[in-house]
XYZ file of C-alpha atoms in Angstrom:
561
model
C -0.051 -0.038 0.022
C 1.323 3.427 -1.035
C -0.090 6.703 0.333
C -3.170 7.671 2.236
C -6.606 7.033 0.933
C -7.115 10.692 0.050
C -3.735 10.772 -1.710
C -4.543 7.524 -3.743
C -7.882 8.864 -4.833
C -6.354 12.235 -5.909
C -3.624 10.487 -7.940
C -6.320 8.273 -9.822
C -8.446 11.363 -10.423
C -5.369 13.110 -11.905
C -4.740 10.133 -14.112
C -8.314 10.534 -15.669
C -8.811 14.333 -15.877
C -11.669 13.859 -18.232
C -13.833 10.889 -19.143
C -13.030 9.685 -22.703
C -15.711 6.997 -23.695
C -14.162 3.964 -25.385
C -14.764 0.328 -26.151
C -13.519 -2.532 -24.028
C -10.690 -3.349 -26.571
C -9.921 0.376 -26.715
C -9.617 0.365 -22.978
C -7.263 -2.546 -23.087
C -5.094 -0.948 -25.777
C -4.741 2.245 -23.782
C -3.748 0.397 -20.657
C -1.280 -1.792 -22.680
C 0.333 1.299 -24.152
C 0.935 2.609 -20.590
C 1.829 -0.801 -18.908
C 2.942 -3.261 -21.658
C 5.085 -5.469 -19.566
C 3.006 -5.516 -16.329
C 1.180 -8.581 -15.511
C -2.658 -8.540 -16.080
C -3.599 -12.189 -15.333
C -1.668 -14.271 -12.688
C -2.317 -17.977 -12.252
C -0.310 -20.520 -10.688
C 0.814 -21.861 -14.010
C 1.050 -18.718 -16.292
C 1.288 -15.046 -16.281
C -0.126 -12.873 -19.043
C 0.991 -9.274 -19.584
C -1.050 -6.495 -20.920
C 0.932 -6.471 -24.207
C 0.527 -10.282 -24.523
C -3.255 -9.961 -23.916
C -3.538 -7.397 -26.765
C -1.650 -9.525 -29.183
C -3.750 -12.709 -28.185
C -6.979 -10.850 -28.451
C -6.135 -9.581 -31.946
C -5.459 -13.187 -33.194
C -8.713 -14.487 -31.593
C -10.724 -11.426 -32.941
C -9.361 -12.117 -36.457
C -10.302 -15.839 -35.963
C -13.806 -14.814 -35.002
C -14.218 -12.609 -38.132
C -12.967 -15.406 -40.262
C -15.723 -17.560 -38.765
C -18.149 -15.037 -39.948
C -18.742 -12.950 -36.877
C -19.692 -9.433 -37.697
C -20.517 -6.243 -35.740
C -23.383 -6.890 -33.346
C -23.294 -10.694 -33.598
C -23.339 -12.568 -30.291
C -20.561 -14.758 -28.973
C -21.239 -16.927 -26.002
C -18.501 -17.792 -23.392
C -19.069 -20.798 -21.224
C -15.823 -20.696 -19.185
C -14.798 -20.731 -15.564
C -12.067 -18.237 -14.400
C -9.345 -19.615 -16.613
C -6.620 -17.260 -17.902
C -8.094 -17.678 -21.483
C -11.206 -15.908 -20.506
C -9.446 -12.423 -20.470
C -8.032 -12.336 -23.929
C -11.226 -13.989 -25.425
C -13.446 -11.277 -23.757
C -11.534 -8.481 -25.333
C -11.225 -10.349 -28.678
C -15.156 -10.439 -28.857
C -15.178 -6.670 -28.326
C -12.425 -6.133 -30.893
C -14.408 -8.188 -33.415
C -17.412 -5.787 -32.864
C -19.451 -8.552 -31.363
C -21.530 -8.829 -28.110
C -20.174 -11.044 -25.427
C -22.529 -13.336 -23.503
C -20.709 -14.894 -20.585
C -22.924 -17.741 -19.532
C -23.212 -19.331 -16.086
C -20.859 -22.272 -16.412
C -22.849 -24.229 -13.981
C -25.957 -24.281 -16.030
C -27.459 -27.788 -16.469
C -28.803 -28.857 -19.838
C -32.292 -27.332 -19.871
C -30.896 -24.016 -18.501
C -28.164 -23.961 -21.063
C -30.468 -24.766 -23.861
C -32.801 -21.922 -22.829
C -30.043 -19.179 -22.752
C -28.447 -20.325 -25.990
C -31.712 -20.223 -27.856
C -33.035 -16.973 -26.134
C -29.839 -15.033 -26.888
C -29.720 -16.293 -30.459
C -26.097 -17.039 -29.790
C -23.995 -17.133 -33.094
C -20.744 -18.737 -31.835
C -20.085 -20.437 -28.529
C -16.761 -20.860 -26.833
C -17.136 -23.603 -24.286
C -15.085 -25.677 -21.817
C -15.109 -29.507 -22.424
C -15.840 -30.063 -18.852
C -15.957 -28.479 -15.400
C -17.122 -29.417 -11.785
C -18.615 -32.693 -12.986
C -20.384 -31.127 -15.879
C -19.841 -32.264 -19.488
C -20.650 -29.313 -21.761
C -20.292 -31.161 -25.120
C -22.524 -33.901 -23.909
C -25.091 -31.358 -22.954
C -24.890 -29.894 -26.406
C -25.458 -33.308 -27.874
C -28.790 -33.457 -26.097
C -29.772 -29.896 -26.686
C -28.894 -29.717 -30.363
C -27.715 -33.052 -31.899
C -25.317 -32.392 -34.756
C -24.038 -29.087 -33.398
C -20.539 -30.071 -34.589
C -21.633 -29.483 -38.212
C -23.093 -26.039 -37.608
C -26.603 -24.624 -37.168
C -29.344 -27.114 -36.131
C -33.126 -26.947 -35.791
C -32.895 -26.597 -32.065
C -30.323 -23.753 -32.337
C -30.555 -22.234 -35.718
C -28.426 -19.267 -34.962
C -25.519 -21.188 -33.550
C -23.232 -21.857 -36.496
C -19.968 -22.632 -34.696
C -18.626 -23.996 -31.412
C -15.033 -23.593 -30.174
C -13.677 -25.742 -27.413
C -11.242 -25.034 -24.581
C -10.097 -28.338 -23.448
C -10.133 -28.412 -19.754
C -9.885 -32.176 -19.303
C -7.685 -33.262 -22.280
C -10.654 -34.052 -24.514
C -11.478 -32.644 -28.002
C -14.193 -33.368 -30.506
C -13.535 -34.363 -34.098
C -14.237 -31.549 -36.460
C -14.614 -28.872 -33.816
C -12.048 -26.131 -33.437
C -10.247 -25.599 -30.235
C -9.392 -22.047 -28.884
C -5.755 -22.605 -30.184
C -7.367 -23.309 -33.634
C -9.257 -20.170 -33.528
C -6.066 -18.178 -32.876
C -4.305 -19.970 -35.719
C -7.402 -19.086 -38.005
C -6.703 -15.575 -37.044
C -3.045 -15.911 -38.075
C -4.322 -17.166 -41.501
C -6.511 -14.045 -41.821
C -4.591 -11.148 -40.295
C -6.621 -7.981 -39.966
C -9.964 -9.756 -40.641
C -11.495 -7.987 -37.683
C -10.116 -4.518 -38.683
C -12.779 -1.963 -38.885
C -15.402 -4.011 -36.988
C -14.939 -2.223 -33.611
C -18.094 -1.150 -32.008
C -18.817 2.353 -30.583
C -18.621 2.996 -26.850
C -22.321 3.251 -26.520
C -22.996 -0.003 -28.459
C -24.153 -3.089 -26.685
C -21.059 -4.815 -25.308
C -22.413 -7.505 -23.131
C -25.537 -9.511 -22.493
C -25.374 -10.678 -18.774
C -27.966 -13.194 -17.721
C -29.349 -12.470 -14.232
C -28.521 -15.147 -11.759
C -32.231 -15.682 -10.841
C -33.218 -14.846 -7.259
C -36.825 -14.418 -8.408
C -37.260 -16.636 -11.425
C -35.966 -17.452 -14.957
C -32.875 -15.642 -16.056
C -33.091 -12.465 -18.234
C -30.285 -11.067 -20.569
C -29.330 -7.769 -19.184
C -27.934 -5.579 -22.128
C -25.031 -3.153 -21.060
C -22.752 -0.961 -23.166
C -19.013 -0.848 -23.280
C -19.026 2.590 -21.758
C -21.264 1.531 -18.935
C -19.137 -1.261 -17.534
C -15.982 0.870 -17.851
C -17.450 3.822 -15.964
C -18.444 1.314 -13.135
C -14.982 -0.177 -13.081
C -13.376 3.334 -12.792
C -15.829 4.254 -9.950
C -14.885 0.992 -8.192
C -11.313 1.877 -8.274
C -11.851 5.455 -7.067
C -14.186 4.453 -4.337
C -11.870 1.698 -3.075
C -8.889 4.056 -3.483
C -6.769 1.831 -5.566
C -3.046 2.224 -5.486
C -1.020 1.850 -8.719
C -0.819 -1.781 -9.695
C -3.455 -3.332 -7.305
C -3.670 -7.065 -7.342
C -7.096 -8.633 -6.751
C -7.696 -12.303 -6.119
C -11.197 -13.727 -6.517
C -13.011 -16.956 -7.425
C -16.286 -15.222 -8.116
C -17.070 -15.859 -11.705
C -16.374 -13.451 -14.530
C -19.731 -14.055 -16.159
C -21.078 -12.022 -13.208
C -20.583 -8.276 -12.580
C -18.706 -9.004 -9.344
C -15.633 -10.780 -10.951
C -15.909 -9.009 -14.189
C -16.230 -5.299 -13.125
C -14.971 -5.222 -9.478
C -12.141 -7.575 -10.402
C -10.947 -7.371 -13.948
C -11.990 -3.907 -15.207
C -11.386 -2.220 -11.887
C -7.826 -3.604 -11.677
C -7.070 -2.485 -15.191
C -7.871 1.214 -14.285
C -4.596 1.387 -12.333
C -2.595 -1.037 -14.468
C -3.203 -3.827 -11.903
C -3.532 -7.527 -12.138
C -6.164 -10.216 -11.218
C -5.413 -13.534 -9.629
C -8.516 -15.562 -10.892
C -9.277 -18.846 -9.179
C -11.550 -21.428 -10.739
C -13.267 -22.422 -7.522
C -13.349 -21.342 -3.909
C -11.511 -22.985 -1.021
C -10.122 -21.150 1.931
C -6.720 -22.884 1.477
C -6.551 -21.822 -2.032
C -7.417 -18.328 -1.268
C -4.723 -17.824 1.342
C -2.207 -19.730 -0.804
C -2.953 -17.551 -3.660
C -2.536 -14.370 -1.710
C 0.857 -15.420 -0.507
C 2.143 -16.745 -3.840
C 0.966 -13.719 -5.918
C 1.215 -11.046 -3.254
C -2.427 -10.121 -3.677
C -3.431 -6.806 -2.162
C -7.178 -7.332 -2.191
C -9.599 -10.280 -2.140
C -13.302 -10.325 -3.286
C -15.660 -12.540 -1.383
C -19.117 -12.867 0.097
C -19.702 -13.238 3.878
C -19.886 -17.044 3.852
C -16.506 -17.173 2.111
C -15.097 -14.810 4.599
C -16.207 -16.945 7.496
C -14.655 -20.031 5.990
C -11.334 -18.132 5.285
C -11.266 -17.000 9.039
C -12.060 -20.587 10.284
C -9.187 -22.009 8.106
C -6.054 -22.649 9.956
C -2.976 -21.592 8.036
C 0.553 -20.365 8.325
C 0.652 -18.254 5.127
C 2.271 -14.932 4.819
C -0.679 -12.534 4.103
C 1.422 -9.375 4.661
C 0.590 -8.088 1.186
C -3.155 -8.191 1.822
C -4.814 -5.039 3.136
C -8.170 -4.713 1.395
C -11.370 -6.836 1.299
C -14.530 -6.207 -0.712
C -17.443 -8.325 0.640
C -20.774 -8.179 -1.115
C -23.960 -10.036 -2.049
C -25.184 -10.188 1.491
C -24.798 -7.987 4.689
C -22.060 -8.940 7.098
C -22.372 -8.235 10.888
C -19.897 -6.051 12.733
C -18.222 -8.991 14.341
C -17.292 -10.521 11.008
C -15.702 -7.182 9.906
C -13.801 -7.157 13.236
C -12.331 -10.674 12.720
C -11.436 -9.731 9.173
C -9.565 -6.846 10.546
C -7.998 -8.631 13.428
C -7.264 -12.078 12.077
C -6.250 -11.146 8.372
C -4.663 -7.814 9.183
C -7.054 -6.074 6.668
C -7.160 -2.373 7.155
C -9.484 -1.317 4.302
C -12.884 -2.999 3.987
C -15.854 -2.253 1.764
C -19.250 -3.741 0.998
C -21.582 -2.848 -1.769
C -25.029 -3.241 -3.363
C -26.353 -3.218 -6.907
C -27.921 -5.061 -9.823
C -26.778 -6.306 -13.130
C -29.508 -4.000 -14.491
C -27.665 -0.962 -13.066
C -24.169 -1.990 -14.224
C -23.148 -3.926 -11.125
C -22.423 -2.578 -7.744
C -23.817 0.919 -7.610
C -23.274 1.817 -3.909
C -20.251 1.104 -1.789
C -19.122 1.895 1.672
C -15.812 3.668 1.817
C -12.635 1.898 3.128
C -12.258 4.762 5.681
C -15.863 4.272 6.987
C -16.332 2.885 10.629
C -17.100 -0.795 10.736
C -20.721 -0.155 11.839
C -21.397 1.593 8.613
C -20.354 -1.471 6.579
C -22.888 -3.445 8.519
C -25.831 -1.137 8.980
C -25.726 0.105 5.286
C -24.702 -1.010 1.836
C -22.763 2.162 1.259
C -23.388 5.196 -0.760
C -23.417 5.878 -4.599
C -19.947 5.007 -5.731
C -17.574 8.072 -6.156
C -17.169 8.313 -9.878
C -15.712 11.743 -10.589
C -15.552 12.574 -14.202
C -17.379 9.241 -15.103
C -20.406 9.922 -12.891
C -23.656 11.812 -13.053
C -22.740 15.245 -14.315
C -22.524 17.854 -11.480
C -22.742 15.222 -8.639
C -19.431 13.171 -8.937
C -21.515 10.083 -7.999
C -21.989 7.097 -10.340
C -25.808 7.124 -9.909
C -28.730 8.658 -8.000
C -30.902 6.668 -5.605
C -34.243 7.571 -4.127
C -37.281 5.625 -2.789
C -40.841 5.395 -4.176
C -44.033 4.096 -2.827
C -44.069 0.489 -4.119
C -47.817 0.519 -4.676
C -48.428 3.968 -6.093
C -44.994 4.754 -7.652
C -44.949 8.151 -5.984
C -41.582 9.572 -5.005
C -40.956 9.538 -1.187
C -39.097 12.067 0.990
C -35.435 11.367 1.876
C -35.142 8.858 4.643
C -38.604 7.276 3.967
C -38.745 3.518 3.360
C -39.917 2.309 -0.036
C -38.828 0.682 -3.213
C -35.296 1.740 -4.287
C -35.069 3.216 -7.786
C -31.972 4.605 -9.455
C -30.765 6.288 -12.604
C -27.310 6.968 -14.035
C -25.004 6.511 -17.011
C -24.282 2.862 -16.431
C -27.787 1.503 -16.307
C -29.023 -1.192 -18.804
C -30.351 -0.662 -22.177
C -32.976 -3.294 -21.382
C -33.549 -7.072 -21.294
C -32.540 -8.973 -24.469
C -35.767 -9.569 -26.463
C -38.029 -9.136 -23.500
C -39.806 -5.768 -24.118
C -42.539 -6.439 -21.397
C -40.042 -7.174 -18.681
C -37.890 -4.107 -19.810
C -40.904 -1.888 -19.556
C -41.752 -3.216 -16.033
C -38.222 -2.505 -14.795
C -36.920 0.407 -16.629
C -39.476 3.132 -16.286
C -39.004 6.862 -16.821
C -35.248 6.320 -17.170
C -34.950 4.684 -13.688
C -34.320 1.061 -12.755
C -36.920 -0.180 -10.359
C -34.867 -2.589 -8.198
C -37.662 -4.574 -6.420
C -35.631 -3.974 -3.230
C -37.078 -2.118 -0.222
C -34.860 0.265 1.666
C -34.227 3.936 2.530
C -31.738 6.635 1.567
C -30.308 8.232 4.620
C -29.822 12.029 4.758
C -26.074 11.232 4.563
C -26.624 9.391 1.166
C -26.022 5.954 2.547
C -28.533 3.246 1.579
C -30.108 0.768 3.932
C -31.821 -2.412 2.611
C -34.949 -3.642 4.363
C -36.246 -6.323 2.107
C -37.577 -7.106 -1.322
C -40.976 -5.900 -2.575
C -41.327 -9.325 -4.477
C -40.754 -11.039 -1.215
C -43.576 -9.276 0.601
C -46.605 -11.544 1.237
C -50.140 -10.950 2.416
C -51.543 -12.765 5.412
C -55.156 -12.196 6.184
C -54.977 -9.117 3.969
C -52.130 -7.618 5.809
C -48.816 -6.957 4.003
C -45.900 -8.731 5.894
C -42.218 -7.771 5.434
C -40.043 -10.790 5.843
C -36.940 -8.886 6.974
C -38.635 -7.904 10.159
C -39.141 -11.568 11.272
C -35.721 -12.497 9.968
C -34.055 -9.703 12.108
C -35.853 -10.765 15.165
C -34.930 -14.467 14.862
C -31.189 -13.922 13.844
C -30.810 -11.981 17.046
C -31.939 -15.042 19.128
C -29.088 -17.153 20.553
C -28.490 -20.300 18.448
C -29.824 -18.906 15.154
C -27.239 -18.295 12.402
C -29.623 -17.299 9.511
C -33.429 -16.958 9.024
C -35.396 -16.628 5.773
C -39.182 -15.934 5.871
C -41.394 -16.762 3.000
C -45.108 -16.872 2.211
C -46.721 -20.161 1.591
C -50.327 -20.891 0.459
C -52.921 -21.280 3.172
C -56.651 -22.141 2.641
C -57.676 -19.800 5.469
C -55.491 -16.806 5.216
C -54.420 -16.937 1.522
C -50.746 -16.951 2.561
C -49.006 -17.514 5.895
C -45.466 -17.108 7.027
C -42.924 -19.948 7.027
C -39.364 -19.331 8.441
C -36.405 -21.456 7.337
C -33.751 -21.195 10.064
C -30.118 -22.310 10.124
C -28.791 -23.182 13.544
C -25.434 -22.126 14.756
C -22.929 -25.095 14.929
C -23.814 -27.267 17.889
C -27.159 -25.517 18.658
C -30.513 -27.168 18.720
C -33.582 -25.201 17.407
C -37.004 -25.540 18.989
C -39.481 -24.315 16.364
C -42.286 -23.827 18.881
C -40.110 -21.628 21.087
C -39.282 -19.490 18.024
C -42.972 -19.081 17.221
C -43.731 -18.114 20.842
C -40.945 -15.456 20.499
C -42.576 -14.036 17.497
C -45.983 -14.073 19.185
C -44.316 -11.946 21.943
C -42.617 -9.602 19.730
C -44.699 -9.149 16.680
C -48.152 -8.283 15.549
C -50.319 -11.246 15.139
C -50.632 -11.245 11.382
C -46.813 -11.173 11.201
C -46.267 -14.297 13.301
C -45.153 -17.201 11.060
C -47.211 -20.356 11.191
C -44.274 -22.619 10.385
C -40.629 -22.872 11.356
C -38.436 -25.318 9.351
C -34.751 -26.150 9.916
C -32.013 -26.724 7.388
C -28.261 -26.671 7.299
C -26.361 -23.686 5.711
C -25.074 -25.882 2.816
C -28.737 -26.784 1.937
C -29.655 -23.143 1.148
C -30.405 -22.691 -2.498
C -28.069 -19.819 -3.626
C -27.004 -18.102 -6.709
C -23.177 -18.448 -7.767
C -22.544 -15.213 -5.933
C -24.109 -16.356 -2.681
C -27.461 -14.727 -2.763
C -30.192 -16.898 -1.250
C -32.934 -17.797 -3.701
C -35.949 -17.178 -1.512
C -38.359 -18.227 -4.385
C -36.860 -21.660 -4.191
C -37.233 -21.720 -0.394
C -40.891 -20.776 -0.852
C -41.260 -23.733 -3.426
C -39.633 -26.176 -1.068
C -41.718 -25.006 1.906
C -44.939 -25.483 -0.091
C -43.846 -28.923 -1.107
C -43.001 -29.926 2.392
C -46.124 -28.450 4.044
C -48.504 -29.272 1.225
């Protein structure tokens, strides 16, 4: 770490005196011109410099152009956090195409849905990962895919394989073959580059409330968000960020890769999370920051190790709130001095609010931060990345500062809409503002507090129930680690509350006692009728650690039905 937080922010602002919109490949080229020999990607096996990334991305872009990819076409990427993801991602932009980084844990039906819905033209996929066989899934989804377009996927005319397990498929190009094809057609992608305001990515939402939707974001939008992340977190020159959070999600992609590039830094991507690998990676690559979610932080703290973590001084923990005690342990056990948390949506461009590393620990727990500092990249005249306010979730009327309601936001990084879903776009993007579906309040100091999700509210006996009130009561009770309240069908009341609780290790939960506690502390209509117990590893979550409450509601209805 070099210099104070204020000094680092000032140096970063001086490096970017004006905001010059560019494309993703243009951004890479600018950084490579400044830092050609610096590492951009560090893995245990290889190091990739900025200049090498540019050269590799050019070869791959020419290869894509030789395959017939033109400006505006869609290239799917089904790849874990392998080193190859980075040059491929910038190659797609260089070819003028739209990148669709798919969730690499999709099963057959999920993969078939997003491939068809996105009208993907070329797919670059692993041959296997985490027990999944992607070519075998394609065999079931679209038999004959090796020869080109099929009846099931008429837009998919080519597949490229990254062999992650030694396998190949006859007649199907590998990623190395794609680069070699580019060597045979040098300059094939020249002139295809998109404009900064063109669609750059289609990112499928991870689905906390239902089927995934393809969020359309521009090149300029994600670059503004990445710059704002670096400014808010006060990056020093050359920051090194270690993470296992997937690059198909805004967390790894923007908060990791793009933010690091703002200061000529490097990423240390890991293909999966284990606490042992995280601490070993920090020591080996001298990482200065790690990205995680609270459950990962707890696992790292519980892991016994003798690694040298002296390079590590920053942690960004998102996706779910963390209590003060967890922040204290991160500080005291890991030696971390700069901690941040954040909140946002893919529809807004990723994390839109962030606590500041100089904030007191209580603020990291009680809030999800304030709109990111964005300087020249933010809302004109404010210096913030976006503007938040609350509205009445029923009437849509704006509410005064500090009033609880649905959080809505506007700013230069917000989505263009959902791919090929005009009705859903109209419901979420109204009047130039993204309607989050999250309930909260904007404090007078600008910090945002979350109180629940409007889509999670349920009515019991005609009364609206806010799950978070029940959850907060129960998680304060000894022996309860986590609690999730959902509505389940009931013949008499329409819906009643059901709470899933996760006990602390070694604790035994008495459901009747918890219902009695709710009767003592809550209005009658808020008292849940059912309490069900499960282990933390049984919680249905998205890849970034968010609990999928709609699946808990389905599970409860099945169990109680």
